[in-house]
mmCIF file of C-alpha atoms in Angstrom:
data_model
loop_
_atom_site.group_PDB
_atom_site.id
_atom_site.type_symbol
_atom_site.label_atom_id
_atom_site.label_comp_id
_atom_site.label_asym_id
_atom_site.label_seq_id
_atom_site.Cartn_x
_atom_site.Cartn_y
_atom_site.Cartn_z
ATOM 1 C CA UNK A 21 0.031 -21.088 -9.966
ATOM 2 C CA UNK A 22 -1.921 -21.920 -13.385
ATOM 3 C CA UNK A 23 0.179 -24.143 -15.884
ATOM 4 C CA UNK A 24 -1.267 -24.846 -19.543
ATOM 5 C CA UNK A 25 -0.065 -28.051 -20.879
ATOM 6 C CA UNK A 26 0.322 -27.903 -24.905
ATOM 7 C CA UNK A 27 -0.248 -31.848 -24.907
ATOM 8 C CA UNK A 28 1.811 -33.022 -27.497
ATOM 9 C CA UNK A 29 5.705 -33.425 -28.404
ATOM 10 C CA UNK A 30 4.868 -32.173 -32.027
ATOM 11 C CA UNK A 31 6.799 -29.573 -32.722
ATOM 12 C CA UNK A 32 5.780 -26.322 -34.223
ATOM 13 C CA UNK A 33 2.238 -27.562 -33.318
ATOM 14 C CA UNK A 34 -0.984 -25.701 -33.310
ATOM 15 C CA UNK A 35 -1.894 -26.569 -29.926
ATOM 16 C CA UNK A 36 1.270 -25.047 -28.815
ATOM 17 C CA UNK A 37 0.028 -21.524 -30.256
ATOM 18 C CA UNK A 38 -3.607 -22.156 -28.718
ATOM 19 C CA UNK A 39 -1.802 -22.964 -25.591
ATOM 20 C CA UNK A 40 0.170 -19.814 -25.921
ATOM 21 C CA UNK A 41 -2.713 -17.690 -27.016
ATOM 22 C CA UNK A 42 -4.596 -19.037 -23.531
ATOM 23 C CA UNK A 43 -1.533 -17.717 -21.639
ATOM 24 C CA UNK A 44 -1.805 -14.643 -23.767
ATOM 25 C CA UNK A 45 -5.281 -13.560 -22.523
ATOM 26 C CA UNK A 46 -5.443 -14.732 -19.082
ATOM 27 C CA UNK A 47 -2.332 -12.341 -18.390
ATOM 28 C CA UNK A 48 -4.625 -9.726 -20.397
ATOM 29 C CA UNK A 49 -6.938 -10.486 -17.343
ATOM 30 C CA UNK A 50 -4.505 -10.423 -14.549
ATOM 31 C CA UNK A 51 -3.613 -14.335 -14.334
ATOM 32 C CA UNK A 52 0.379 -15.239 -14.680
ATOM 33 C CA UNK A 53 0.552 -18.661 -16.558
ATOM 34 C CA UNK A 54 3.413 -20.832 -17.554
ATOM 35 C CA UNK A 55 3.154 -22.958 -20.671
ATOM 36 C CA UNK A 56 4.499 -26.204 -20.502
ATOM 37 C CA UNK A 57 5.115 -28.483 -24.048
ATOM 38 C CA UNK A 58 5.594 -31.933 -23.847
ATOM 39 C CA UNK A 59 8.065 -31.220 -26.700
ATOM 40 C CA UNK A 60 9.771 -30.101 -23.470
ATOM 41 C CA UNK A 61 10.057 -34.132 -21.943
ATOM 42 C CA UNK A 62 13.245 -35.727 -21.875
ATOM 43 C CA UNK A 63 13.463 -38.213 -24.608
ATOM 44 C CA UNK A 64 14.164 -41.454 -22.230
ATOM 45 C CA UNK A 65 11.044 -40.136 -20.276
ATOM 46 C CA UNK A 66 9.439 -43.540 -20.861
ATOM 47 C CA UNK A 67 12.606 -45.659 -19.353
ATOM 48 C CA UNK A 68 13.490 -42.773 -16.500
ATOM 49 C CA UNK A 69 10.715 -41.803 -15.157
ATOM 50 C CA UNK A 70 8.285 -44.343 -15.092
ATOM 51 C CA UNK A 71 7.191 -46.659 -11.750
ATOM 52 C CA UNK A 72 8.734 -45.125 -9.244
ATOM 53 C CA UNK A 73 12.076 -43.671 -10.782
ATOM 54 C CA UNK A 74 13.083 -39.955 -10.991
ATOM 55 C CA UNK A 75 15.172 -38.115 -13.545
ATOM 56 C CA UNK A 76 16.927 -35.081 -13.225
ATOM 57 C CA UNK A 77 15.631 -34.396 -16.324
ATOM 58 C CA UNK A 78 12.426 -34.578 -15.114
ATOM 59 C CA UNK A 79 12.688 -33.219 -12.074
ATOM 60 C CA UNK A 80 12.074 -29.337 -13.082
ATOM 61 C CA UNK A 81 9.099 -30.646 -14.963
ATOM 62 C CA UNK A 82 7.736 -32.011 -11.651
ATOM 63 C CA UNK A 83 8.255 -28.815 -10.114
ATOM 64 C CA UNK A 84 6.179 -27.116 -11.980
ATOM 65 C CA UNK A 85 3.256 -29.642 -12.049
ATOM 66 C CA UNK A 86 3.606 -29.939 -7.942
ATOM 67 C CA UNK A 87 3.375 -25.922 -7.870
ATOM 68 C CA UNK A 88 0.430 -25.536 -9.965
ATOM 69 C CA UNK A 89 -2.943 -25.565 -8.746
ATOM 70 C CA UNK A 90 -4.895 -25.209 -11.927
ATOM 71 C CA UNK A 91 -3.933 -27.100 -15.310
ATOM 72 C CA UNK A 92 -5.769 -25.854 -18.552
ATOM 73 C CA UNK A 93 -4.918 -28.806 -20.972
ATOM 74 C CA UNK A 94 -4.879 -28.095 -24.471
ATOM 75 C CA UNK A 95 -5.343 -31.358 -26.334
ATOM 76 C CA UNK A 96 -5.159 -32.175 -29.785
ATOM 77 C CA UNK A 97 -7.463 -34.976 -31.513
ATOM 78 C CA UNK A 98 -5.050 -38.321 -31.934
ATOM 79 C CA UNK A 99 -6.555 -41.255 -33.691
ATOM 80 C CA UNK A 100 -10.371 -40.093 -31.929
ATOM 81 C CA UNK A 101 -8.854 -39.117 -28.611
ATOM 82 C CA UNK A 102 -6.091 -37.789 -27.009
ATOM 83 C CA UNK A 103 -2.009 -38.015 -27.606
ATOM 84 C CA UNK A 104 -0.720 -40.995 -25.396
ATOM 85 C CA UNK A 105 2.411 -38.773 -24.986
ATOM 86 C CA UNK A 106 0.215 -36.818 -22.679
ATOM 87 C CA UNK A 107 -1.002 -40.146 -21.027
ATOM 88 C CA UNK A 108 2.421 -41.055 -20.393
ATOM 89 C CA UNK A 109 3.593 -37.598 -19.050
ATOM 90 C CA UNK A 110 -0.045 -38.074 -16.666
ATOM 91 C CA UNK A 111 1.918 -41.344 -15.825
ATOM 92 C CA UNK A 112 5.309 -39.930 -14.832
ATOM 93 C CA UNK A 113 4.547 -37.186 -12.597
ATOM 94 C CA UNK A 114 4.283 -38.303 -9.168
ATOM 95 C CA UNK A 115 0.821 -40.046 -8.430
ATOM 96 C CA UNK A 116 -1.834 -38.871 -6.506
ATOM 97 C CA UNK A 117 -0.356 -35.683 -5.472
ATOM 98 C CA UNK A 118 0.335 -33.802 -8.403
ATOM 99 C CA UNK A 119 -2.809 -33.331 -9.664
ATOM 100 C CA UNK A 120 -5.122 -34.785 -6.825
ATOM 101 C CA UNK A 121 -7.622 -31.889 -5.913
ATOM 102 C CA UNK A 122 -6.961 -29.733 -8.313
ATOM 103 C CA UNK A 123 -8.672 -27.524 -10.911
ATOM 104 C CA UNK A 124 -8.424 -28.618 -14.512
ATOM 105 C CA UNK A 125 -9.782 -26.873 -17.717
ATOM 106 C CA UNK A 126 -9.821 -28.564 -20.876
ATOM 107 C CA UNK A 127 -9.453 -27.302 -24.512
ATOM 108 C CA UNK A 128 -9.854 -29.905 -27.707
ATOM 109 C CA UNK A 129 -8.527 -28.314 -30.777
ATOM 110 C CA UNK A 130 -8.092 -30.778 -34.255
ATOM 111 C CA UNK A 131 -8.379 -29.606 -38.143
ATOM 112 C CA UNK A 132 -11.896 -31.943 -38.518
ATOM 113 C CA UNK A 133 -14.852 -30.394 -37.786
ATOM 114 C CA UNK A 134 -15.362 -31.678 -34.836
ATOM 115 C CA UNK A 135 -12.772 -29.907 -32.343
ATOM 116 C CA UNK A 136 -11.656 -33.439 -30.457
ATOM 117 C CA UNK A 137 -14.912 -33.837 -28.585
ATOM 118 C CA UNK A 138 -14.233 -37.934 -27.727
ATOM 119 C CA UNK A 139 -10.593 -37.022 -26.688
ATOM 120 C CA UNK A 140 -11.495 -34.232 -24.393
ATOM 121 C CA UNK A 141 -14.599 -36.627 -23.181
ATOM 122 C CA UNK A 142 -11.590 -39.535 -22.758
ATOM 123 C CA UNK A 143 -9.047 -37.127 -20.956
ATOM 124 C CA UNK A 144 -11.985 -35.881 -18.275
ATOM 125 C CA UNK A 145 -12.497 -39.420 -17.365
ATOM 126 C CA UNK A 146 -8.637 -39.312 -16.622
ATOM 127 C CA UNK A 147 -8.963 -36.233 -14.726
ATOM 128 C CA UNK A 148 -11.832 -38.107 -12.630
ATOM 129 C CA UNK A 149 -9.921 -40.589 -12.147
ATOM 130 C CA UNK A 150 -6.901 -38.388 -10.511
ATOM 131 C CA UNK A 151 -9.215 -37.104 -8.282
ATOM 132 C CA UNK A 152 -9.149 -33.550 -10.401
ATOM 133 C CA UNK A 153 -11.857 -30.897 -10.228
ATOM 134 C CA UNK A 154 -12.521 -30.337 -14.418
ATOM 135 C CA UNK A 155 -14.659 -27.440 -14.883
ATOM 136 C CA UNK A 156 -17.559 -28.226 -17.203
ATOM 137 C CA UNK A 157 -17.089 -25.386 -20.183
ATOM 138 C CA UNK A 158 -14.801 -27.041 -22.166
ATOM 139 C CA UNK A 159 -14.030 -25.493 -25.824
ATOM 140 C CA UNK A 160 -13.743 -27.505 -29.028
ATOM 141 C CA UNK A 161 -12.126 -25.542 -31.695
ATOM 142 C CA UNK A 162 -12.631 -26.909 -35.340
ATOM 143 C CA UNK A 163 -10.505 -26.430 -37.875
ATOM 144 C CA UNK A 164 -7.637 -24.903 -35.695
ATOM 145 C CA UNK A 165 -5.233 -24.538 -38.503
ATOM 146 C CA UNK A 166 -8.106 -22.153 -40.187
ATOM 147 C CA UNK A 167 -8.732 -20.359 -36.470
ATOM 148 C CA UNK A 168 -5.131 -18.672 -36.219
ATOM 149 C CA UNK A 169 -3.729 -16.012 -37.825
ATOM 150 C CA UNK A 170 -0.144 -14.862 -38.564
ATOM 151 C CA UNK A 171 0.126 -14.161 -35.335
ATOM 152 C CA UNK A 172 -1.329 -17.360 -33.659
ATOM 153 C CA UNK A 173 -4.164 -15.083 -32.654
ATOM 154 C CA UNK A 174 -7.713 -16.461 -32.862
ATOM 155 C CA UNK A 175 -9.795 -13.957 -35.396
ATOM 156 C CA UNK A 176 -13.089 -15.444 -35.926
ATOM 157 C CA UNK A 177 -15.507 -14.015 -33.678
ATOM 158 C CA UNK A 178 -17.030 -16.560 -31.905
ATOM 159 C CA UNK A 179 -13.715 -18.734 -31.218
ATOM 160 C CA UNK A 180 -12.487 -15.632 -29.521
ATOM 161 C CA UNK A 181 -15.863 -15.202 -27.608
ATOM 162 C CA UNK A 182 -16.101 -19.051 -26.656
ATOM 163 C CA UNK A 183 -12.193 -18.700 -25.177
ATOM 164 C CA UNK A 184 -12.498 -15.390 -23.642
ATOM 165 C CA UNK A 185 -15.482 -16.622 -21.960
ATOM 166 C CA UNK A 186 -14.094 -20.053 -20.733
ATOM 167 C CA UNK A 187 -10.916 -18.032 -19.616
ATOM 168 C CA UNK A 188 -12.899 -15.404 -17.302
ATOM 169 C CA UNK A 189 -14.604 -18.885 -15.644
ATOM 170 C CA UNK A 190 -11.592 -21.051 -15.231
ATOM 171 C CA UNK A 191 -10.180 -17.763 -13.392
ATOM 172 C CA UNK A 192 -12.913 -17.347 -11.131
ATOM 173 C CA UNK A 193 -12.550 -21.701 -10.743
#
């Protein structure tokens, strides 16, 4: 099973329409997906579910991270790197085997010009760290809120070449 992670808890956030838009053409391919938010984490997640305890809360979130076998994390530029809500989600899912020797795929989106290049960087050391397999075409989109249309679709050419192409390699992964 694939799983895209929209990693942040900002609601109505553009990473949640890139991660939607990912799901979107890999099913256009012939790859199911499931989309998971981290808007979707309990709100105690920090108090339940860290060092060793379990929520039920949380539970159907681990599920779903124990069933996949290939994560495409779409991660938005915080403060030059990655959301520490998506650290701390890392953190409560059960350690190594949730993501130990699996396939990861990374996306940076931000609205500089510079598509979160240092937080993607940050997040594969993570993924090295977790013993994760992170396949090395990873897309930096620039100006994200400028990439979508109404319909959270990307429209510029190359955006939609660059994804279409990373999506046909993290199938084949």
């Amino acid at each position: 099973m694939t799983l895209i992670i929209s990693a942040t808890n900002r609601l109505n956030s553009n990473t949640l329409k890139v991660a939607k838009y990912y799901q979107k053409i890999l099913k256009a391919k012939g790859t199911d997906a499931s989309v998971l938010s981290l808007t979707d984490l309990p709100e105690n997640l920090i108090i339940s579910d860290l060092y060793g305890k379990r929520s039920a809360e949380f539970q159907n979130i681990q599920q779903l991270v124990s069933a996949a076998d290939k994560f495409l994390f779409v991660i938005p530029e915080y403060n030059g790197s990655f959301p520490g809500i998506l650290k701390v989600f890392i953190d409560a899912c059960d350690f190594p085997q949730s993501f130990y020797g699996k396939k990861a795929a990374l996306v940076g989106v931000s609205s500089g010009k510079y598509g979160n290049i240092r937080g993607v960087d940050h997040f594969t050391g993570v993924c090295n760290y977790m013993n994760m397999q992170v396949m090395p075409l990873k897309i930096h989109v620039t100006a994200v809120h400028k990439e979508l249309n109404e319909d959270a679709d990307f429209f510029n050419a190359d955006t939609v070449k660059f994804c279409d192409e990373q999506a046909e390699k993290f199938i084949a992964f």
